[in-house]
Amino acid sequence: MFNSHKVEIDWAGRLLTLETGKIARQADGAVLASYGETTVLATVVSDKSPKPGVDFFPLTVNYQEKAFAAGKIPGGYFKREGRPSESETLISRLIDRPIRPLFAEGYRNDTQVIVTVLQHDLENNPDVLAMVAVSAALTLSGVPFMGPIGGARVGYIDGQYKLNPHIDEMAESKLDLVVAGTEDAVLMVESEAQELPEDVMLGAVMFGHKGFQPVIDAIIKLAEHAAKEPREHSVDDHSALENEMLGLVESDLREAYKITDKQQRYAAVDAAKAKVTAAFLPEDGEARFDKEAVATVFKHLQAKIVRWNILDTGSRIDGRDLKTVRPINAEVGLLPRTHGSALFTRGETQAMVVATLGTGEDEQFIDSLTGTYKETFLLHYNFPPYSVGETGRMGSPGRREIGHGKLAWRAIHPMLPAKEQFPYTMRAVSEITESNGSSSMATVCGTSLALMDAGVPLQRPVAGIAMGLIKEGERFAVLSDILGDEDHLGDMDFKVAGTSEGVTSLQMDIKIQGITEEIMKVALDQAKGGRLHILGEMANALSESRAELGEFAPRIEVMTVPVDKIREVIGSGGKVIREIVEKTGAKINIEDDGTVKIASSSAKEIEAAKKWIHSIVAEPEVGEIYEGTVVKTVDFGAFVNFFGSRDGLVHISQLASERVAKTTDVIKEGDKVWVKLMGFDERGKVRLSMKVVDQKTGEEIKREDKKDDTQD
């Protein structure tokens, strides 16, 4: 019934299996991939004809995790999977980025890739496996895909690279790097690092590239038995149109790309485009070329002219050389009533970042296949259309916003203080108010400044820079701090973030079929110089975290209570802790290990809550003096509440130094009194004394004073 094929290899000490022909047979390509006991299904479907009216490749990648893969039932009211989580969105982008450049030029057929996690062994992360499965499915599908690609995760543990470390090993790793590429070159890198030097980062990329070569061989072996016949795909020859258009507007475009102001440059390019439209698509005559061809060739011509200028002259669109970073202005304290704020401007790119500090109640619960955990650092990136002078839709964040925010999060995260040192939930929101270049790297710089302005004790400031590449044959030029046009018309987007001591995040996307180790080394070295320059400019605004929190930020103090006392602090149904919160005004969060976080903008409220909790969990000490309240009087003495909920008996003989005939002659219910804990009787009952304490001052009466009293 099934014409199935399977390939198995040992990869980094675990079995990798690629199987096709049994599941999802109506898809153009389908591969069931397993690594350890983690299993994913990747499918590819591509329309048989081009999508009309588009000048781009309509590729969609959907990565989805099913709760049943980890033996779970989804939470929420509906008990089924809903919209993609942030993690699913990020992994969809992770797969999209290395495969997109490998589709044949001019391919416009609507293509959808769907990856489903069917089983998770909680040891092997499914993201890299999903990338491998997609590569195999595309290679088998017959679509014009110039693969296959491989992918791998690289850790750095005890000074050694580790290929595809287990999930629990990543806690010990100073690096979490995912790399993808072909047999010959690297296409994509995504990473977070603990201030590693550039040579270690480059070594990790090349280690990963070498490590996934057996996977590429396995995919090729599977394709030899199961691949479909390649689809026919041809690209129209527009050379005649290009030569004619070049003669018409070459000088116009060259002049346009000498204009440094973005809006003026765009206006000049639009004028050249209007000239082309009038010549090749006349309204009152018969057009010799179709509209889509004219648009495609004009865009291609723009790229050629920009690239020629850079390679021939070393001069860029805005007149800079290859290494110069645009002028930078950094400000902090822009919004004084917020907890921390910064405005970072680099050329025509600007990020306004606001930092907010919260308590344990503000932590984000993340529900993943590996379990639910709390996140204390949130970074949200917003890209409103006005930032590029356009109108557009406003709504929930898209894949781009989520991806850029996560990149900045990875850059800042290694420099955050330990939770024990700084027990706050931290949220940074980056509003991109202008954009012409890397707004994600502006977000890194702005977030670092805003957090330091809020008093978050970062280990060191973090800055980021975006690098570009122009490559023609053997010639190439690496560009520091790329403009938007250089990103669109160039061959690489290479983003490096870090401190003065090393790299904290590296992301790379290639639009051509990979780059070499030599180019990456040049880019990393050049990026280091740019990063250090940016850190110097940021230091003009703020060089280290403020010593004190802002006026409007909450204060949090941490105390620890014995685990067996947590129930007493919370009380039946939360009665006790609610009373403490209501009476003191402080917010209180108690964790399972006995850690208690008390938060308030008032030190007085925090101190009152601390004293209350201390009185509940601490044990009274013999010989200490306490202030208490009389809760009941009896013939033989009075019961005094003196230590939290603890009561003790003041015997009638201990009420006063003189003889007392009747308890109520000395005190009555509700009176505030000072008592000394004398000890415990044979049944463990508390014995208190008032007569040894001065009831006015709360000081113990000295022995000589007591002797004098008896003589009077």
XYZ file of C-alpha atoms in Angstrom:
712
model
C 0.000 0.000 0.000
C 2.824 2.384 0.832
C 5.886 3.061 -1.268
C 7.942 4.339 1.618
C 11.665 5.086 1.885
C 13.763 5.677 4.966
C 17.276 6.904 5.731
C 18.905 6.629 9.159
C 22.194 8.103 10.369
C 23.969 8.546 13.679
C 24.152 12.309 14.239
C 25.922 13.678 17.329
C 25.337 10.425 19.180
C 21.630 10.100 18.420
C 19.631 8.448 15.659
C 18.268 10.754 12.947
C 15.566 9.183 10.778
C 14.060 10.652 7.593
C 11.082 8.783 6.121
C 8.741 9.539 3.216
C 5.941 7.840 1.252
C 3.723 6.768 4.146
C 2.129 9.958 5.552
C 0.658 12.989 3.721
C 1.052 11.452 0.270
C -1.033 14.128 -1.493
C 1.423 16.868 -0.581
C 4.132 17.675 -3.127
C 6.702 16.636 -0.544
C 6.329 15.130 2.934
C 8.942 13.861 5.377
C 8.542 12.352 8.815
C 11.715 13.125 10.746
C 12.787 11.818 14.149
C 15.754 12.708 16.327
C 16.005 10.750 19.531
C 12.296 10.390 20.272
C 11.293 13.851 19.013
C 9.271 13.570 15.801
C 8.042 16.173 13.291
C 6.112 16.014 10.029
C 7.084 18.497 7.298
C 4.923 19.012 4.207
C 5.319 21.174 1.110
C 2.660 22.196 -1.382
C 3.352 24.577 -4.267
C 0.836 25.726 -6.849
C 1.382 24.532 -10.386
C 1.218 28.037 -11.873
C 2.599 31.449 -10.819
C 0.520 33.707 -8.619
C -0.601 36.603 -10.824
C 0.222 40.201 -9.992
C 3.072 39.605 -7.542
C 6.716 40.556 -7.909
C 7.938 38.462 -4.982
C 8.049 34.809 -4.012
C 4.815 33.997 -2.069
C 6.251 31.557 0.490
C 4.544 30.812 3.814
C 6.087 28.700 6.580
C 3.876 27.479 9.430
C 5.485 25.661 12.351
C 3.015 24.287 14.881
C 3.384 22.406 18.152
C 0.636 20.038 19.225
C 0.080 19.631 22.956
C -0.343 15.883 22.543
C 3.326 15.727 21.488
C 4.279 16.112 25.153
C 1.282 14.240 26.586
C -0.626 17.420 27.452
C -4.104 18.851 26.977
C -4.104 22.531 25.975
C -5.103 25.085 28.589
C -7.816 27.689 28.212
C -11.551 27.403 27.821
C -11.590 25.746 24.389
C -8.921 23.120 25.163
C -7.429 23.190 21.693
C -4.495 24.850 20.005
C -5.205 28.426 18.916
C -3.158 31.200 17.339
C 0.606 30.576 17.044
C 2.624 31.246 20.170
C 5.622 33.559 20.076
C 7.907 30.528 20.000
C 6.043 28.979 17.046
C 6.241 32.283 15.160
C 9.977 32.587 15.790
C 10.666 29.019 14.642
C 8.558 29.608 11.511
C 10.870 32.547 10.725
C 13.929 30.448 11.588
C 12.930 27.909 8.903
C 11.861 30.516 6.348
C 15.110 32.469 6.388
C 17.540 29.828 5.055
C 15.212 28.227 2.505
C 13.834 31.393 0.852
C 17.059 32.403 -0.994
C 17.410 28.904 -2.505
C 14.256 28.961 -4.628
C 14.922 29.622 -8.288
C 14.966 33.241 -9.378
C 11.619 34.374 -10.690
C 9.646 31.524 -9.087
C 6.263 33.042 -8.183
C 4.141 29.984 -7.381
C 2.247 30.163 -4.085
C 4.148 27.792 -1.756
C 3.264 26.649 1.745
C 5.423 24.723 4.185
C 3.745 23.230 7.268
C 5.714 21.581 10.066
C 3.890 19.783 12.881
C 5.553 18.570 16.060
C 4.034 15.153 16.693
C 6.183 13.937 19.566
C 8.601 15.641 21.967
C 10.954 13.621 24.163
C 11.773 16.742 26.261
C 15.456 16.202 25.445
C 15.848 17.142 21.769
C 14.601 20.530 20.670
C 12.334 20.199 17.600
C 13.350 23.470 15.886
C 16.501 22.194 14.156
C 14.803 18.884 13.356
C 11.947 20.844 11.761
C 14.424 22.732 9.575
C 16.031 19.457 8.435
C 12.633 17.901 7.706
C 11.565 20.909 5.612
C 14.803 20.783 3.644
C 14.189 17.094 2.886
C 10.538 17.660 1.916
C 11.492 20.488 -0.453
C 14.253 18.396 -2.018
C 11.754 15.594 -2.723
C 8.924 17.833 -3.935
C 10.181 18.680 -7.410
C 9.852 22.448 -6.897
C 12.858 24.486 -8.087
C 14.712 24.476 -4.760
C 18.500 24.736 -4.955
C 19.064 22.737 -1.769
C 19.240 20.724 0.291
C 20.265 22.616 3.398
C 21.267 21.339 6.806
C 20.961 22.906 10.227
C 22.415 22.394 13.679
C 22.483 23.852 17.180
C 25.854 24.635 18.743
C 26.534 25.029 22.450
C 29.735 26.182 24.174
C 30.276 24.248 27.409
C 33.495 24.299 29.455
C 35.359 25.904 26.564
C 34.295 23.249 24.051
C 31.756 23.332 21.220
C 28.883 20.870 21.565
C 26.779 19.776 18.580
C 23.037 19.567 19.273
C 23.218 19.630 23.085
C 20.249 18.282 25.022
C 17.761 20.805 26.379
C 18.957 20.377 29.965
C 22.599 20.884 28.874
C 21.819 24.362 27.562
C 21.686 25.729 31.124
C 25.471 25.152 31.306
C 26.201 26.591 27.852
C 27.567 30.085 27.205
C 26.143 29.944 23.692
C 22.891 28.990 22.002
C 23.541 29.179 18.254
C 21.520 27.779 15.373
C 23.214 27.698 11.981
C 21.879 26.594 8.597
C 23.440 26.354 5.179
C 24.307 24.312 2.132
C 27.216 22.002 1.506
C 29.425 24.949 0.537
C 28.281 27.958 2.541
C 26.374 29.371 5.519
C 22.925 30.897 4.925
C 21.538 31.735 8.357
C 22.710 32.202 11.950
C 20.652 32.951 15.067
C 22.280 33.096 18.508
C 22.513 34.300 22.074
C 25.896 34.345 23.809
C 27.529 35.209 27.123
C 29.931 37.923 25.879
C 31.968 35.582 23.690
C 34.813 36.891 21.503
C 34.372 37.147 17.760
C 36.723 34.258 16.989
C 34.712 31.934 19.264
C 31.480 32.967 17.530
C 32.991 32.390 14.080
C 34.372 29.046 15.226
C 30.897 28.028 16.428
C 29.359 28.888 13.058
C 31.945 26.831 11.164
C 31.698 23.972 13.708
C 27.947 23.846 13.124
C 28.392 24.031 9.345
C 30.729 21.067 9.427
C 28.443 19.267 11.872
C 25.384 19.221 9.608
C 27.127 17.904 6.478
C 26.064 14.276 7.258
C 22.450 15.511 7.299
C 22.788 16.966 3.795
C 24.250 13.656 2.608
C 21.301 11.783 4.171
C 18.771 14.031 2.412
C 20.523 13.506 -0.925
C 20.484 9.744 -0.333
C 16.733 9.855 0.368
C 16.147 11.995 -2.747
C 17.944 9.462 -4.935
C 15.137 6.999 -4.157
C 12.083 9.207 -3.608
C 12.435 12.616 -5.299
C 9.824 13.704 -7.842
C 10.746 14.889 -11.292
C 11.871 18.552 -11.237
C 9.242 21.020 -12.347
C 9.894 23.039 -15.435
C 10.761 26.605 -14.597
C 12.115 29.252 -16.907
C 12.956 32.896 -16.405
C 12.053 35.449 -19.046
C 14.973 37.150 -20.758
C 14.682 40.874 -20.054
C 18.165 41.837 -21.223
C 16.908 43.954 -24.131
C 14.497 45.840 -21.854
C 17.231 46.328 -19.262
C 19.705 47.749 -21.782
C 17.116 50.148 -23.151
C 16.011 51.230 -19.646
C 19.626 51.674 -18.562
C 20.207 54.092 -21.409
C 17.083 56.039 -20.438
C 17.526 56.498 -16.674
C 21.028 55.407 -15.645
C 22.199 58.967 -15.064
C 18.952 59.834 -13.238
C 19.342 56.896 -10.857
C 23.025 57.574 -10.253
C 22.181 61.153 -9.287
C 19.261 59.992 -7.133
C 21.492 57.652 -5.150
C 23.870 60.508 -4.368
C 21.114 62.237 -2.348
C 21.687 61.582 1.357
C 18.205 62.488 2.622
C 15.944 59.461 2.406
C 12.704 61.208 1.455
C 14.396 63.377 -1.187
C 16.190 60.333 -2.569
C 12.927 58.422 -2.809
C 11.337 61.356 -4.616
C 14.178 61.361 -7.173
C 13.868 57.573 -7.658
C 10.102 57.966 -8.121
C 10.756 60.604 -10.782
C 13.019 58.160 -12.647
C 10.356 55.482 -12.285
C 7.727 57.816 -13.728
C 10.031 58.479 -16.688
C 10.344 54.716 -17.258
C 6.577 54.227 -17.000
C 5.915 56.986 -19.509
C 8.406 55.488 -21.955
C 7.572 51.806 -21.687
C 3.940 51.827 -20.525
C 2.366 54.788 -22.347
C -1.266 55.475 -21.534
C -2.169 56.485 -25.069
C -0.162 53.901 -26.972
C 0.556 50.201 -27.157
C 3.024 48.979 -24.541
C 5.904 46.874 -25.839
C 6.481 45.256 -22.448
C 4.156 44.096 -19.733
C 3.827 46.035 -16.490
C 5.329 43.327 -14.261
C 8.442 43.014 -16.438
C 9.018 46.784 -16.390
C 8.706 46.890 -12.582
C 11.040 43.891 -12.134
C 13.718 45.287 -14.413
C 13.556 48.750 -12.826
C 14.086 47.232 -9.366
C 16.961 45.135 -10.713
C 18.497 48.238 -12.283
C 18.324 50.128 -8.963
C 20.232 47.335 -7.283
C 22.865 47.238 -10.014
C 23.600 50.954 -9.837
C 23.878 51.004 -6.050
C 26.116 47.934 -6.082
C 28.327 49.255 -8.909
C 28.885 52.527 -7.070
C 29.881 50.805 -3.849
C 32.230 48.239 -5.434
C 33.790 50.720 -7.869
C 34.215 53.754 -5.617
C 33.867 52.504 -2.013
C 31.319 55.278 -1.543
C 27.797 54.544 -0.378
C 24.354 56.023 -0.983
C 24.716 58.676 1.724
C 28.345 59.438 0.933
C 29.894 57.388 3.755
C 32.788 55.004 3.336
C 32.350 51.306 4.126
C 33.080 51.504 7.873
C 31.654 54.812 9.072
C 28.615 54.755 11.378
C 26.011 57.470 10.931
C 25.797 60.316 13.520
C 24.364 59.143 16.851
C 22.406 61.007 19.496
C 21.403 59.302 22.737
C 19.189 60.748 25.472
C 17.796 59.322 28.708
C 15.116 60.489 31.123
C 12.952 61.619 28.241
C 9.736 60.709 30.092
C 10.403 61.504 33.772
C 7.241 59.892 35.166
C 8.078 56.513 33.638
C 10.525 54.224 35.420
C 13.164 54.625 32.712
C 13.256 56.000 29.168
C 15.670 56.617 26.304
C 15.661 58.069 22.807
C 18.312 56.578 20.540
C 18.828 58.165 17.116
C 21.288 56.895 14.513
C 21.028 58.786 11.247
C 17.388 58.491 10.154
C 16.641 55.558 12.455
C 15.170 56.288 15.877
C 13.882 54.157 18.743
C 12.061 55.503 21.780
C 12.326 52.862 24.497
C 10.494 52.899 27.825
C 11.355 50.560 30.707
C 8.829 49.551 33.366
C 9.548 47.638 36.561
C 6.948 45.345 38.068
C 6.515 42.689 40.709
C 6.048 38.929 40.626
C 2.409 39.486 39.670
C 3.643 40.898 36.341
C 5.711 37.859 35.314
C 4.630 36.249 32.064
C 3.613 32.596 32.175
C 4.995 30.737 29.151
C 3.278 27.441 28.364
C 5.527 25.273 26.188
C 5.810 21.587 25.400
C 8.675 21.304 27.884
C 6.569 22.822 30.682
C 5.253 26.092 32.047
C 7.740 28.672 33.279
C 7.771 32.346 34.265
C 9.552 35.039 32.266
C 10.743 38.129 34.156
C 12.141 40.090 31.170
C 9.811 41.210 28.407
C 10.824 43.212 25.334
C 8.168 44.371 22.896
C 8.986 46.026 19.565
C 6.490 48.126 17.597
C 6.934 49.436 14.063
C 4.172 51.976 13.273
C 3.795 52.960 9.608
C 4.562 56.630 10.264
C 8.179 55.621 10.998
C 8.753 55.303 7.247
C 6.389 58.088 6.232
C 3.554 55.795 5.191
C 0.011 54.923 6.132
C -0.801 51.372 7.109
C -2.660 48.895 9.236
C -2.393 49.054 13.020
C -3.042 45.909 14.996
C -1.430 43.039 16.821
C 2.297 42.481 16.143
C 3.234 40.538 13.050
C 6.041 38.059 12.503
C 8.532 40.835 11.790
C 7.764 42.698 15.020
C 7.978 39.499 17.066
C 11.261 38.508 15.398
C 12.929 41.899 15.831
C 11.815 42.081 19.453
C 13.256 38.636 20.185
C 16.562 39.519 18.552
C 16.900 42.551 20.836
C 15.786 40.402 23.803
C 18.584 37.916 23.111
C 21.130 40.737 22.949
C 20.147 42.234 26.324
C 19.243 39.065 28.227
C 22.808 37.861 29.029
C 23.583 41.187 30.756
C 20.580 41.246 33.084
C 21.157 40.891 36.838
C 20.344 37.629 38.578
C 16.820 37.333 39.942
C 18.180 37.100 43.484
C 20.039 40.385 43.003
C 17.194 42.274 41.315
C 13.784 40.685 42.014
C 11.785 42.776 39.552
C 9.830 41.923 36.424
C 11.269 44.126 33.658
C 9.444 45.218 30.528
C 10.948 47.324 27.740
C 8.803 48.683 24.916
C 10.541 49.979 21.797
C 8.537 52.342 19.616
C 10.288 52.857 16.295
C 9.614 56.494 15.473
C 11.889 56.697 12.410
C 13.390 53.964 10.268
C 16.092 53.905 7.651
C 18.366 51.062 8.612
C 18.361 48.539 11.408
C 15.639 49.433 13.895
C 16.241 46.200 15.808
C 19.799 47.289 16.615
C 18.533 50.743 17.576
C 16.158 48.892 19.911
C 19.121 47.103 21.518
C 20.885 50.412 22.186
C 17.725 52.165 23.382
C 16.724 49.270 25.643
C 20.146 49.165 27.265
C 19.927 52.902 28.032
C 16.313 52.775 29.237
C 17.011 49.884 31.620
C 20.061 51.645 33.039
C 17.990 54.823 33.406
C 15.455 52.781 35.397
C 18.190 51.611 37.777
C 18.402 48.031 36.487
C 21.983 46.960 37.308
C 23.080 45.710 33.878
C 26.506 44.077 33.966
C 27.559 46.310 31.058
C 25.846 48.470 28.394
C 24.886 46.649 25.168
C 24.972 48.045 21.639
C 24.169 46.571 18.248
C 25.104 47.224 14.639
C 23.803 45.914 11.303
C 26.283 44.969 8.586
C 25.610 44.534 4.888
C 27.310 42.876 1.925
C 27.699 43.611 -1.757
C 29.176 40.664 -3.655
C 29.791 40.356 -7.388
C 31.898 37.383 -8.408
C 35.087 37.431 -6.325
C 34.691 41.088 -5.361
C 32.859 41.995 -2.184
C 32.370 44.912 0.168
C 31.179 44.696 3.780
C 29.162 47.727 4.891
C 28.839 48.969 8.477
C 25.516 50.405 9.716
C 23.511 49.725 6.555
C 20.707 51.927 5.269
C 17.314 50.525 4.358
C 18.137 50.648 0.639
C 21.462 48.873 1.199
C 19.569 46.156 3.060
C 16.977 45.739 0.275
C 19.488 45.901 -2.587
C 22.374 44.068 -0.903
C 23.200 40.423 -0.296
C 23.364 40.112 3.488
C 21.817 41.312 6.723
C 24.362 40.612 9.466
C 23.477 41.926 12.927
C 25.907 41.817 15.840
C 25.142 42.986 19.375
C 27.336 42.940 22.425
C 29.295 44.790 25.066
C 32.837 46.110 25.256
C 33.858 42.587 26.314
C 32.205 40.402 23.686
C 29.232 39.327 21.563
C 25.826 38.665 23.141
C 23.816 38.071 19.966
C 24.498 37.335 16.322
C 21.937 37.073 13.543
C 22.685 36.584 9.884
C 20.511 36.239 6.806
C 21.905 35.744 3.301
C 20.032 36.553 0.110
C 22.523 34.811 -2.154
C 23.528 31.153 -1.981
C 25.724 31.475 1.086
C 28.876 33.284 2.134
C 32.333 32.111 3.078
C 34.257 32.066 6.350
C 36.475 34.875 5.027
C 33.520 37.221 4.526
C 32.099 36.413 7.960
C 35.455 37.129 9.607
C 35.682 40.521 7.894
C 32.095 41.318 8.916
C 32.667 40.337 12.562
C 35.884 42.349 12.855
C 34.305 45.379 11.207
C 31.200 45.062 13.386
C 33.339 45.072 16.541
C 34.821 48.447 15.655
C 31.355 49.843 14.933
C 29.910 48.420 18.153
C 32.651 49.957 20.293
C 32.077 53.314 18.606
C 28.342 53.153 19.325
C 28.986 52.230 22.987
C 31.172 55.319 23.262
C 28.370 57.522 21.901
C 25.848 55.927 24.260
C 28.147 56.659 27.212
C 27.662 60.375 26.543
C 24.101 59.901 27.788
C 24.640 57.238 30.470
C 27.651 54.999 31.011
C 26.307 52.786 33.827
C 23.077 52.003 35.647
C 21.712 54.582 38.051
C 22.407 53.780 41.691
C 18.783 54.351 42.722
C 15.461 53.403 41.193
C 13.327 56.168 39.738
C 10.919 58.119 41.911
C 7.863 56.313 40.542
C 9.274 52.770 40.431
C 8.072 50.241 43.000
C 10.476 49.097 45.709
C 10.851 45.394 46.320
C 12.458 43.821 49.359
C 13.033 40.113 49.724
C 12.852 38.035 52.868
C 12.860 34.296 53.399
C 10.509 32.306 55.592
C 10.766 28.615 56.516
C 8.883 26.447 54.025
C 6.817 24.935 56.818
C 5.645 28.439 57.785
C 4.330 29.431 54.327
C 0.883 28.095 55.163
C 0.719 30.288 58.273
C 1.662 33.424 56.299
C -0.965 32.700 53.651
C -3.645 31.599 56.090
C -6.769 29.578 55.447
C -8.044 30.514 51.986
C -5.472 33.320 51.841
C -7.085 35.164 54.753
C -3.863 36.181 56.513
C -1.958 37.433 53.484
C -4.996 39.376 52.244
C -5.214 41.076 55.628
C -1.531 41.994 55.521
C -1.925 43.476 52.028
C -5.083 45.348 52.986
C -3.676 46.772 56.227
C -0.162 47.658 55.053
C -0.830 48.558 51.393
C 2.146 46.503 50.167
C 2.033 43.809 47.458
C 3.256 40.407 48.596
C 4.360 37.425 46.529
C 5.344 34.122 48.182
C 7.179 31.421 46.248
C 7.299 27.707 46.997
C 10.857 27.883 48.341
C 9.864 30.405 51.022
C 11.059 33.511 49.174
C 8.776 36.452 50.000
C 8.838 39.579 47.809
C 7.277 42.687 49.325
C 6.649 45.563 46.936
C 5.484 49.132 47.452
C 6.503 52.663 46.548
C 6.484 53.398 50.312
C 9.302 52.150 52.539
C 6.954 52.461 55.528
C 4.474 50.013 53.955
C 7.246 47.530 53.159
C 8.579 47.685 56.713
C 5.112 47.176 58.190
C 4.534 44.090 56.027
C 7.980 42.691 56.870
C 7.363 43.089 60.604
C 3.965 41.425 60.305
C 5.318 38.447 58.370
C 8.291 38.188 60.725
C 5.949 38.052 63.692
C 4.116 35.128 62.102
C 7.116 32.997 61.225
C 9.644 33.881 63.915
C 9.772 32.262 67.333
C 9.697 34.477 70.438
C 12.925 34.509 72.446
C 13.125 34.063 76.193
C 14.305 37.255 77.864
C 13.106 39.568 75.077
C 10.603 42.379 75.653
C 7.576 42.705 73.361
C 4.695 45.119 73.031
C 1.341 43.350 73.214
C -2.397 43.769 73.518
C -4.548 42.433 76.312
C -7.056 40.078 74.706
C -8.684 38.586 77.823
C -8.708 39.077 81.561
C -9.391 36.308 84.101
C -9.236 36.046 87.875
C -5.727 34.642 87.865
C -4.226 37.101 85.333
C -4.460 38.269 81.707
C -3.816 36.829 78.288
C -1.699 39.102 76.071
C -1.250 38.837 72.325
C 2.446 39.754 72.086
C 4.026 38.069 69.013
C 1.988 37.852 65.832
C -0.869 35.492 66.589
C 0.851 34.164 69.705
C -0.735 34.766 73.141
C 0.747 34.315 76.575
C -0.381 34.507 80.216
C 0.660 37.270 82.574
C -0.098 35.752 85.968
C -1.725 38.110 88.450
C 1.491 38.009 90.483
C 3.398 39.374 87.456
C 1.096 42.306 86.665
C 2.795 44.800 88.985
C 5.531 44.976 91.587
C 2.965 45.499 94.329
C 0.321 42.956 95.291
C -2.716 42.961 92.945
C -6.086 41.951 94.362
C -8.019 41.991 91.087
C -6.712 41.776 87.495
C -8.949 44.541 86.200
C -7.571 46.909 88.828
C -4.404 47.065 86.703
C -5.434 46.365 83.097
C -8.448 45.742 80.931
C -9.051 44.170 77.499
C -7.585 46.190 74.627
C -4.812 47.808 76.650
C -1.352 48.057 75.087
C 1.270 46.714 77.478
C 4.953 45.787 77.562
C 5.805 42.228 78.540
C 8.950 40.176 78.988
C 9.001 36.534 77.922
C 10.067 34.700 81.072
C 9.907 31.196 79.639
C 7.577 28.245 79.225
C 5.915 26.018 81.812
C 6.054 22.223 81.817
C 3.125 22.102 79.339
C 4.791 24.550 76.914
C 2.558 27.462 77.890
C 4.085 30.944 77.577
C 4.913 32.812 80.821
C 4.969 36.605 80.559
C 5.723 39.373 83.054
C 4.702 43.017 83.116
C 6.188 43.980 86.489
C 9.805 43.689 85.290
C 9.189 46.177 82.439
C 8.701 49.927 82.695
C 5.248 50.323 81.124
C 6.026 53.857 79.949
C 9.316 53.246 78.192
C 9.295 49.499 77.471
C 12.682 49.226 79.170
C 13.490 46.447 81.606
C 13.536 47.565 85.255
C 16.996 47.071 86.720
C 17.422 44.826 89.750
C 18.424 47.751 91.990
C 15.317 49.694 90.870
C 13.144 46.698 91.771
C 14.806 46.547 95.228
C 14.147 50.234 95.789
C 10.506 49.736 94.821
C 10.030 47.086 97.530
C 11.627 49.330 100.161
C 9.227 52.180 99.365
